Amino acid sequence: MNKIRDLGRPAIFTLKPYVPGKPIEEVEREFGITGVIKLASNENPLGPSPAVTEALRAAIPHVFNYPDSNCFYLKKELASLHNLSEDQFIIGNGTDEILKMIGEAFLNPEDEVIHAWPSFSEYIFVSKLMGAKPIAVPLDRDFKHDLEKIAQNIKKNTKIIFLCNPNNPTGTILTKEEVRKFLEIIPPEILVVVDEAYYEYVNDPSYTSGVELINNKRVIVLRTFSKIYGLAGLRIGYGIANREIISMLNRVREPFNVNLLSQEAAVAALRDEAHLRQSKEIILEGKAYLYQAFERLNLEYIPSEANFIFVDLKMDSKVVFKALLREGVIVRTGDIFDHPTYIRVTIGTPDQNKRFITSLEKILRELAS
Ligand SMILES: *Cc1c(COP(=O)(O)O)cnc(C)c1O
């Protein structure tokens, strides 16, 4: 018997450490190359707004102070943006932390959680962490959430349903009508967490935010500053829900969970609408270019409403992934999503997209010969 292992909570032995996208520096060290580009973690290729850089610089002398536990100014900004009140927001050290708070506040070991698959793996992590049981419902043939099957999987002990909208890694969306109807048919005591990490990129007019639904149901909407706002390294995201849910989440929140620099950066990021527009435009342009290139290369892809594309290479994508690394291009392999022939590529700047396609084309040609 291994004594130290016996000290761990049983739940932790159901967990595996998260495997993140490979960092640029690691690839440069490993292959002795420079100028590596990362199209693996859905970050904003333009970086943060210049206003963020300014705000951060101005905030540096104040870092000896504890941050505002209540994120007063950020909540004020968000309240005015969403036309809601400050007490309908919770701010987290990344959306990841809010997912964990949701688990800590609501999940008992006997509870079940439903999530689509493939989707964001953190839903499984928080469920298992709390000892609850995650139930994976496969996406439908169009790689969309199968809401009918999700509803069929509801049991007496179902506590939370996670909807990733747009879905990571497929970029598919649920329409306003689909979400509205789903909320009508499911039991009202189930919490529905709508993860909208890629909300800002969506173009499809049939899409709508879950924010419109937070008052009539037990809906929690999650947004992040990591993606279009370009603040992934600062770790900041937020949740929107009714006051009662927010007050429960605040019970499990660490007092100073969001650092001072991140709060300043987030406020500045929200105010720079021009940067937001520009960030969206460059993704739309890049998406059109990549779609065309995939079609030319005879590769099937899933049309995406987000800043990444899930594309089928029709061969073990780990082989292509490794070859791309040698070319200095980092993407994500689909095996982590149980789709081993796919890669997920983040849309980059025009130069980055071109470099990715040139490398991919060369690799596919070499592998075919
Ligand atoms: C990136 C991402 C998040 C955001 O995570 P942070 O902790 O805010 O960086 C949340 N959900 C999904 C689906 C994501 O892809």
CSV table of C-alpha atoms and ligand atoms in Angstrom, one decimal:
chain,number,residue,atom,x,y,z
A,1,MET,CA,0.0,0.0,0.0
A,2,ASN,CA,1.3,3.4,-0.9
A,3,LYS,CA,0.8,5.6,2.2
A,4,ILE,CA,1.2,9.0,0.7
A,5,ARG,CA,-1.3,8.2,-2.1
A,6,ASP,CA,-3.8,7.3,0.6
A,7,LEU,CA,-3.7,10.8,1.8
A,8,GLY,CA,-5.2,12.2,-1.4
A,9,ARG,CA,-9.0,12.8,-1.8
A,10,PRO,CA,-10.3,10.0,-4.0
A,11,ALA,CA,-11.6,12.6,-6.5
A,12,ILE,CA,-8.1,13.8,-7.4
A,13,PHE,CA,-7.1,10.4,-8.7
A,14,THR,CA,-9.8,10.8,-11.4
A,15,LEU,CA,-8.0,14.0,-12.7
A,16,LYS,CA,-5.1,14.4,-15.2
A,17,PRO,CA,-3.1,17.6,-15.4
A,18,TYR,CA,-4.2,19.9,-18.2
A,19,VAL,CA,-2.0,19.7,-21.3
A,20,PRO,CA,-1.7,23.3,-22.6
A,21,GLY,CA,-0.6,24.4,-26.1
A,22,LYS,CA,3.2,24.3,-26.4
A,23,PRO,CA,4.8,27.6,-25.5
A,24,ILE,CA,6.8,29.4,-28.2
A,25,GLU,CA,10.0,29.5,-26.1
A,26,GLU,CA,9.9,25.7,-25.5
A,27,VAL,CA,9.6,25.0,-29.2
A,28,GLU,CA,12.5,27.4,-30.0
A,29,ARG,CA,14.7,25.8,-27.4
A,30,GLU,CA,13.8,22.2,-28.5
A,31,PHE,CA,14.4,22.8,-32.2
A,32,GLY,CA,17.1,25.5,-32.0
A,33,ILE,CA,15.0,27.8,-34.2
A,34,THR,CA,13.6,31.4,-33.8
A,35,GLY,CA,10.5,33.2,-35.1
A,36,VAL,CA,8.1,30.4,-34.0
A,37,ILE,CA,4.4,31.3,-34.3
A,38,LYS,CA,1.7,29.9,-32.0
A,39,LEU,CA,-1.7,29.2,-33.5
A,40,ALA,CA,-2.6,26.8,-30.6
A,41,SER,CA,-4.4,28.7,-27.9
A,42,ASN,CA,-6.8,31.0,-29.6
A,43,GLU,CA,-5.0,34.1,-28.4
A,44,ASN,CA,-5.4,37.5,-30.2
A,45,PRO,CA,-2.6,37.8,-32.8
A,46,LEU,CA,-2.7,41.6,-32.5
A,47,GLY,CA,-2.0,41.5,-28.8
A,48,PRO,CA,-3.8,43.8,-26.3
A,49,SER,CA,-5.0,47.3,-27.0
A,50,PRO,CA,-2.3,50.0,-26.7
A,51,ALA,CA,-4.6,51.5,-24.0
A,52,VAL,CA,-4.0,48.3,-22.0
A,53,THR,CA,-0.3,48.7,-22.2
A,54,GLU,CA,-0.6,52.3,-21.0
A,55,ALA,CA,-3.0,51.4,-18.1
A,56,LEU,CA,-0.6,48.6,-17.0
A,57,ARG,CA,2.4,51.0,-17.0
A,58,ALA,CA,0.5,53.5,-14.9
A,59,ALA,CA,-0.6,50.8,-12.4
A,60,ILE,CA,2.8,49.4,-11.7
A,61,PRO,CA,3.7,51.7,-8.8
A,62,HIS,CA,0.5,50.7,-7.1
A,63,VAL,CA,1.2,46.9,-6.9
A,64,PHE,CA,2.3,47.1,-3.2
A,65,ASN,CA,-1.4,47.5,-2.5
A,66,TYR,CA,-3.9,44.7,-2.3
A,67,PRO,CA,-6.2,44.7,-5.3
A,68,ASP,CA,-9.8,45.8,-4.9
A,69,SER,CA,-11.5,42.6,-3.7
A,70,ASN,CA,-14.8,43.7,-5.2
A,71,CYS,CA,-13.4,44.9,-8.6
A,72,PHE,CA,-15.5,48.0,-8.3
A,73,TYR,CA,-14.4,49.9,-11.5
A,74,LEU,CA,-14.5,46.8,-13.7
A,75,LYS,CA,-18.0,45.8,-12.5
A,76,LYS,CA,-19.1,49.4,-13.1
A,77,GLU,CA,-17.8,49.2,-16.6
A,78,LEU,CA,-19.3,45.8,-17.3
A,79,ALA,CA,-22.7,46.9,-15.8
A,80,SER,CA,-22.9,49.8,-18.1
A,81,LEU,CA,-21.8,47.7,-21.1
A,82,HIS,CA,-24.4,45.0,-20.5
A,83,ASN,CA,-27.1,47.3,-19.0
A,84,LEU,CA,-27.2,45.2,-15.8
A,85,SER,CA,-26.4,46.0,-12.2
A,86,GLU,CA,-22.9,45.5,-10.6
A,87,ASP,CA,-24.2,42.7,-8.4
A,88,GLN,CA,-24.9,40.5,-11.4
A,89,PHE,CA,-21.2,40.1,-12.1
A,90,ILE,CA,-18.5,37.9,-10.7
A,91,ILE,CA,-14.9,38.4,-11.7
A,92,GLY,CA,-12.4,35.6,-11.8
A,93,ASN,CA,-8.7,34.8,-12.2
A,94,GLY,CA,-9.6,33.7,-15.7
A,95,THR,CA,-12.9,32.1,-16.6
A,96,ASP,CA,-11.3,28.9,-15.4
A,97,GLU,CA,-11.5,30.1,-11.9
A,98,ILE,CA,-15.2,30.9,-12.2
A,99,LEU,CA,-15.8,27.4,-13.5
A,100,LYS,CA,-14.1,26.1,-10.4
A,101,MET,CA,-16.2,28.4,-8.2
A,102,ILE,CA,-19.3,27.1,-9.8
A,103,GLY,CA,-18.2,23.6,-9.0
A,104,GLU,CA,-17.3,24.5,-5.4
A,105,ALA,CA,-20.6,26.3,-4.8
A,106,PHE,CA,-22.9,23.9,-6.4
A,107,LEU,CA,-21.5,20.4,-6.9
A,108,ASN,CA,-22.0,17.5,-4.4
A,109,PRO,CA,-20.4,14.1,-5.0
A,110,GLU,CA,-23.8,12.6,-5.9
A,111,ASP,CA,-24.5,15.1,-8.6
A,112,GLU,CA,-24.2,14.7,-12.4
A,113,VAL,CA,-23.1,17.3,-14.9
A,114,ILE,CA,-23.8,17.2,-18.6
A,115,HIS,CA,-21.5,18.6,-21.2
A,116,ALA,CA,-21.0,18.1,-25.0
A,117,TRP,CA,-18.0,16.3,-26.4
A,118,PRO,CA,-15.7,17.3,-27.9
A,119,SER,CA,-15.8,20.6,-26.0
A,120,PHE,CA,-13.8,22.5,-23.4
A,121,SER,CA,-12.2,20.0,-21.0
A,122,GLU,CA,-12.4,22.2,-17.9
A,123,TYR,CA,-16.1,21.2,-17.5
A,124,ILE,CA,-14.9,17.7,-16.9
A,125,PHE,CA,-12.1,18.9,-14.6
A,126,VAL,CA,-14.4,20.8,-12.2
A,127,SER,CA,-16.9,18.1,-12.1
A,128,LYS,CA,-14.4,15.4,-11.2
A,129,LEU,CA,-12.6,17.7,-8.8
A,130,MET,CA,-15.8,17.9,-6.8
A,131,GLY,CA,-16.4,14.2,-7.0
A,132,ALA,CA,-19.4,14.7,-9.3
A,133,LYS,CA,-20.0,12.7,-12.4
A,134,PRO,CA,-19.5,14.3,-15.8
A,135,ILE,CA,-21.7,12.9,-18.6
A,136,ALA,CA,-20.4,13.5,-22.1
A,137,VAL,CA,-23.0,13.9,-24.9
A,138,PRO,CA,-21.4,13.6,-28.4
A,139,LEU,CA,-21.9,16.5,-30.8
A,140,ASP,CA,-24.3,15.8,-33.6
A,141,ARG,CA,-23.3,15.1,-37.2
A,142,ASP,CA,-22.8,18.8,-37.9
A,143,PHE,CA,-20.5,19.0,-34.9
A,144,LYS,CA,-23.2,21.0,-33.0
A,145,HIS,CA,-24.5,20.5,-29.5
A,146,ASP,CA,-27.1,17.8,-29.6
A,147,LEU,CA,-29.7,19.5,-27.3
A,148,GLU,CA,-32.2,16.7,-27.7
A,149,LYS,CA,-29.7,14.1,-26.5
A,150,ILE,CA,-28.5,16.4,-23.7
A,151,ALA,CA,-32.1,16.7,-22.5
A,152,GLN,CA,-32.6,12.9,-22.7
A,153,ASN,CA,-29.6,12.5,-20.3
A,154,ILE,CA,-31.1,14.6,-17.6
A,155,LYS,CA,-31.7,12.7,-14.3
A,156,LYS,CA,-33.0,13.6,-10.9
A,157,ASN,CA,-29.4,14.3,-9.8
A,158,THR,CA,-28.4,16.4,-12.8
A,159,LYS,CA,-27.1,19.7,-11.3
A,160,ILE,CA,-25.4,21.5,-14.1
A,161,ILE,CA,-25.4,21.6,-17.9
A,162,PHE,CA,-22.5,23.2,-19.7
A,163,LEU,CA,-23.1,24.8,-23.1
A,164,CYS,CA,-20.0,26.1,-24.9
A,165,ASN,CA,-21.3,28.6,-27.4
A,166,PRO,CA,-19.5,29.0,-29.7
A,167,ASN,CA,-18.1,25.5,-29.0
A,168,ASN,CA,-14.3,24.9,-28.6
A,169,PRO,CA,-12.9,23.1,-30.6
A,170,THR,CA,-15.5,23.1,-33.4
A,171,GLY,CA,-16.5,26.8,-33.6
A,172,THR,CA,-20.2,25.8,-34.0
A,173,ILE,CA,-23.0,27.7,-32.3
A,174,LEU,CA,-26.4,27.3,-30.8
A,175,THR,CA,-29.0,29.7,-32.1
A,176,LYS,CA,-31.1,31.9,-29.9
A,177,GLU,CA,-34.2,29.8,-30.7
A,178,GLU,CA,-32.4,26.5,-29.9
A,179,VAL,CA,-31.2,27.8,-26.5
A,180,ARG,CA,-34.6,29.4,-25.6
A,181,LYS,CA,-36.5,26.2,-26.5
A,182,PHE,CA,-34.0,24.0,-24.6
A,183,LEU,CA,-34.4,26.1,-21.4
A,184,GLU,CA,-38.2,25.7,-21.8
A,185,ILE,CA,-38.1,21.9,-21.8
A,186,ILE,CA,-35.5,21.2,-19.1
A,187,PRO,CA,-36.4,21.1,-15.4
A,188,PRO,CA,-36.1,24.7,-13.9
A,189,GLU,CA,-33.8,23.6,-11.1
A,190,ILE,CA,-30.9,22.8,-13.3
A,191,LEU,CA,-28.1,25.3,-13.7
A,192,VAL,CA,-27.2,26.1,-17.3
A,193,VAL,CA,-23.7,27.5,-17.7
A,194,VAL,CA,-23.3,29.1,-21.1
A,195,ASP,CA,-19.6,29.6,-21.8
A,196,GLU,CA,-19.2,32.5,-24.3
A,197,ALA,CA,-15.4,32.7,-24.4
A,198,TYR,CA,-15.7,33.5,-28.2
A,199,TYR,CA,-18.9,35.5,-28.1
A,200,GLU,CA,-17.3,38.6,-29.7
A,201,TYR,CA,-16.2,36.7,-32.9
A,202,VAL,CA,-19.7,35.5,-33.8
A,203,ASN,CA,-21.2,36.8,-37.1
A,204,ASP,CA,-24.2,34.5,-37.5
A,205,PRO,CA,-27.3,36.7,-36.9
A,206,SER,CA,-29.3,33.7,-35.5
A,207,TYR,CA,-26.9,33.7,-32.5
A,208,THR,CA,-27.5,35.5,-29.3
A,209,SER,CA,-25.9,35.7,-25.9
A,210,GLY,CA,-27.2,33.8,-22.9
A,211,VAL,CA,-27.2,37.2,-21.1
A,212,GLU,CA,-30.7,37.7,-22.5
A,213,LEU,CA,-31.8,34.7,-20.6
A,214,ILE,CA,-30.3,35.2,-17.1
A,215,ASN,CA,-33.4,36.6,-15.5
A,216,ASN,CA,-35.9,33.9,-16.3
A,217,LYS,CA,-33.7,30.9,-15.7
A,218,ARG,CA,-30.8,29.6,-13.7
A,219,VAL,CA,-28.4,30.6,-16.4
A,220,ILE,CA,-24.8,31.7,-15.8
A,221,VAL,CA,-23.0,33.3,-18.7
A,222,LEU,CA,-19.2,33.2,-18.8
A,223,ARG,CA,-17.0,35.6,-20.7
A,224,THR,CA,-13.2,36.1,-20.8
A,225,PHE,CA,-10.6,38.7,-21.5
A,226,SER,CA,-8.2,36.0,-22.7
A,227,LYS,CA,-9.4,35.7,-26.3
A,228,ILE,CA,-10.5,38.8,-28.3
A,229,TYR,CA,-9.3,41.2,-25.6
A,230,GLY,CA,-5.8,39.7,-25.8
A,231,LEU,CA,-5.2,39.4,-22.0
A,232,ALA,CA,-4.7,35.6,-21.7
A,233,GLY,CA,-1.4,36.2,-19.7
A,234,LEU,CA,-3.2,38.3,-17.1
A,235,ARG,CA,-5.9,35.7,-16.2
A,236,ILE,CA,-9.2,37.5,-16.0
A,237,GLY,CA,-12.7,36.6,-17.0
A,238,TYR,CA,-16.2,37.2,-15.7
A,239,GLY,CA,-19.6,35.6,-15.0
A,240,ILE,CA,-23.0,37.1,-15.4
A,241,ALA,CA,-26.1,35.7,-13.5
A,242,ASN,CA,-28.9,36.7,-11.2
A,243,ARG,CA,-27.9,38.2,-7.8
A,244,GLU,CA,-28.7,35.0,-5.9
A,245,ILE,CA,-26.3,32.9,-8.0
A,246,ILE,CA,-23.6,35.6,-7.8
A,247,SER,CA,-23.9,35.8,-4.0
A,248,MET,CA,-23.4,32.1,-3.8
A,249,LEU,CA,-20.4,32.2,-6.0
A,250,ASN,CA,-19.0,35.0,-3.8
A,251,ARG,CA,-19.0,32.7,-0.8
A,252,VAL,CA,-16.4,30.4,-2.3
A,253,ARG,CA,-14.3,33.2,-3.9
A,254,GLU,CA,-10.9,34.0,-2.6
A,255,PRO,CA,-10.8,37.5,-1.2
A,256,PHE,CA,-8.2,38.9,-3.6
A,257,ASN,CA,-8.7,36.5,-6.6
A,258,VAL,CA,-8.2,39.1,-9.3
A,259,ASN,CA,-4.9,41.0,-9.3
A,260,LEU,CA,-4.6,44.7,-9.5
A,261,LEU,CA,-2.9,44.9,-12.9
A,262,SER,CA,-5.5,42.6,-14.5
A,263,GLN,CA,-8.4,44.8,-13.2
A,264,GLU,CA,-6.8,47.9,-14.7
A,265,ALA,CA,-6.1,46.2,-18.0
A,266,ALA,CA,-9.6,44.8,-18.3
A,267,VAL,CA,-11.2,48.2,-17.8
A,268,ALA,CA,-8.9,49.7,-20.5
A,269,ALA,CA,-9.6,46.8,-22.8
A,270,LEU,CA,-13.4,47.2,-22.6
A,271,ARG,CA,-13.1,50.9,-23.5
A,272,ASP,CA,-11.1,50.4,-26.7
A,273,GLU,CA,-13.9,49.5,-29.1
A,274,ALA,CA,-11.7,50.2,-32.2
A,275,HIS,CA,-9.2,47.5,-31.1
A,276,LEU,CA,-12.1,45.1,-30.7
A,277,ARG,CA,-13.4,45.8,-34.2
A,278,GLN,CA,-9.9,45.5,-35.7
A,279,SER,CA,-9.4,42.2,-33.9
A,280,LYS,CA,-12.6,40.8,-35.2
A,281,GLU,CA,-11.9,42.0,-38.8
A,282,ILE,CA,-8.5,40.4,-39.0
A,283,ILE,CA,-10.0,37.1,-37.9
A,284,LEU,CA,-12.8,37.3,-40.5
A,285,GLU,CA,-10.2,38.0,-43.2
A,286,GLY,CA,-8.0,35.2,-42.0
A,287,LYS,CA,-10.9,32.8,-41.9
A,288,ALA,CA,-11.8,33.5,-45.5
A,289,TYR,CA,-8.2,32.9,-46.6
A,290,LEU,CA,-7.9,29.6,-44.6
A,291,TYR,CA,-11.2,28.3,-45.8
A,292,GLN,CA,-10.0,28.9,-49.4
A,293,ALA,CA,-6.7,27.2,-48.8
A,294,PHE,CA,-8.3,24.2,-47.1
A,295,GLU,CA,-10.6,23.8,-50.1
A,296,ARG,CA,-7.7,24.0,-52.5
A,297,LEU,CA,-5.9,21.3,-50.4
A,298,ASN,CA,-9.0,19.2,-50.4
A,299,LEU,CA,-9.2,19.3,-46.6
A,300,GLU,CA,-12.6,19.3,-44.8
A,301,TYR,CA,-13.1,21.8,-42.1
A,302,ILE,CA,-16.0,22.8,-39.8
A,303,PRO,CA,-17.3,26.3,-40.6
A,304,SER,CA,-16.4,28.3,-37.4
A,305,GLU,CA,-18.0,31.3,-35.7
A,306,ALA,CA,-14.9,31.6,-33.5
A,307,ASN,CA,-11.2,32.5,-34.1
A,308,PHE,CA,-10.1,28.9,-34.7
A,309,ILE,CA,-10.9,26.2,-37.2
A,310,PHE,CA,-11.1,22.4,-36.7
A,311,VAL,CA,-9.8,20.8,-39.9
A,312,ASP,CA,-9.6,17.1,-40.9
A,313,LEU,CA,-6.2,16.1,-42.3
A,314,LYS,CA,-7.4,12.6,-42.9
A,315,MET,CA,-4.3,11.1,-41.3
A,316,ASP,CA,-2.7,10.9,-37.8
A,317,SER,CA,-2.5,14.7,-37.0
A,318,LYS,CA,0.3,14.2,-34.5
A,319,VAL,CA,2.6,13.4,-37.4
A,320,VAL,CA,1.7,16.7,-39.1
A,321,PHE,CA,1.8,18.5,-35.8
A,322,LYS,CA,5.5,17.4,-35.3
A,323,ALA,CA,6.4,18.4,-38.8
A,324,LEU,CA,4.7,21.8,-38.3
A,325,LEU,CA,6.8,22.3,-35.1
A,326,ARG,CA,10.0,21.8,-37.1
A,327,GLU,CA,8.7,24.6,-39.4
A,328,GLY,CA,8.1,26.8,-36.4
A,329,VAL,CA,4.3,26.6,-36.4
A,330,ILE,CA,2.4,25.4,-33.2
A,331,VAL,CA,-1.2,24.1,-33.6
A,332,ARG,CA,-3.2,21.7,-31.5
A,333,THR,CA,-3.8,18.0,-32.3
A,334,GLY,CA,-7.3,16.6,-32.3
A,335,ASP,CA,-6.5,13.5,-30.3
A,336,ILE,CA,-7.1,15.5,-27.0
A,337,PHE,CA,-10.6,15.9,-28.4
A,338,ASP,CA,-10.9,12.3,-29.5
A,339,HIS,CA,-10.6,13.4,-33.1
A,340,PRO,CA,-7.1,12.2,-33.9
A,341,THR,CA,-7.2,13.1,-37.6
A,342,TYR,CA,-8.1,16.7,-36.9
A,343,ILE,CA,-6.0,19.8,-35.9
A,344,ARG,CA,-7.4,23.0,-34.3
A,345,VAL,CA,-5.7,26.0,-35.7
A,346,THR,CA,-6.1,29.5,-34.3
A,347,ILE,CA,-6.6,32.2,-37.0
A,348,GLY,CA,-3.6,34.5,-36.9
A,349,THR,CA,-2.4,37.6,-38.8
A,350,PRO,CA,-2.3,37.3,-42.6
A,351,ASP,CA,1.5,36.6,-42.5
A,352,GLN,CA,1.0,33.9,-39.9
A,353,ASN,CA,-1.9,32.2,-41.8
A,354,LYS,CA,0.2,32.2,-45.0
A,355,ARG,CA,3.2,30.7,-43.2
A,356,PHE,CA,0.9,28.0,-41.7
A,357,ILE,CA,-0.6,27.1,-45.1
A,358,THR,CA,2.8,27.1,-46.9
A,359,SER,CA,4.2,24.8,-44.2
A,360,LEU,CA,1.1,22.6,-44.1
A,361,GLU,CA,1.1,22.2,-47.9
A,362,LYS,CA,4.8,21.3,-48.0
A,363,ILE,CA,4.3,18.7,-45.2
A,364,LEU,CA,1.3,17.1,-46.8
A,365,ARG,CA,3.1,16.9,-50.2
A,366,GLU,CA,6.2,15.3,-48.5
A,367,LEU,CA,4.0,12.8,-46.6
A,368,ALA,CA,2.1,11.8,-49.8
A,369,SER,CA,5.3,11.1,-51.8
B,1,LIG,C1,-10.2,30.0,-23.6
B,1,LIG,C2,-11.5,29.5,-23.0
B,1,LIG,C3,-11.9,30.0,-21.8
B,1,LIG,C4,-11.2,31.1,-21.1
B,1,LIG,O1,-10.4,30.7,-20.2
B,1,LIG,P1,-9.6,31.8,-19.2
B,1,LIG,O2,-9.5,31.0,-18.0
B,1,LIG,O3,-10.5,33.0,-19.1
B,1,LIG,O4,-8.4,32.1,-20.0
B,1,LIG,C5,-13.2,29.5,-21.4
B,1,LIG,N1,-13.9,28.7,-22.1
B,1,LIG,C6,-13.5,28.2,-23.3
B,1,LIG,C7,-14.4,27.4,-24.1
B,1,LIG,C8,-12.3,28.6,-23.8
B,1,LIG,O5,-11.9,28.2,-25.0
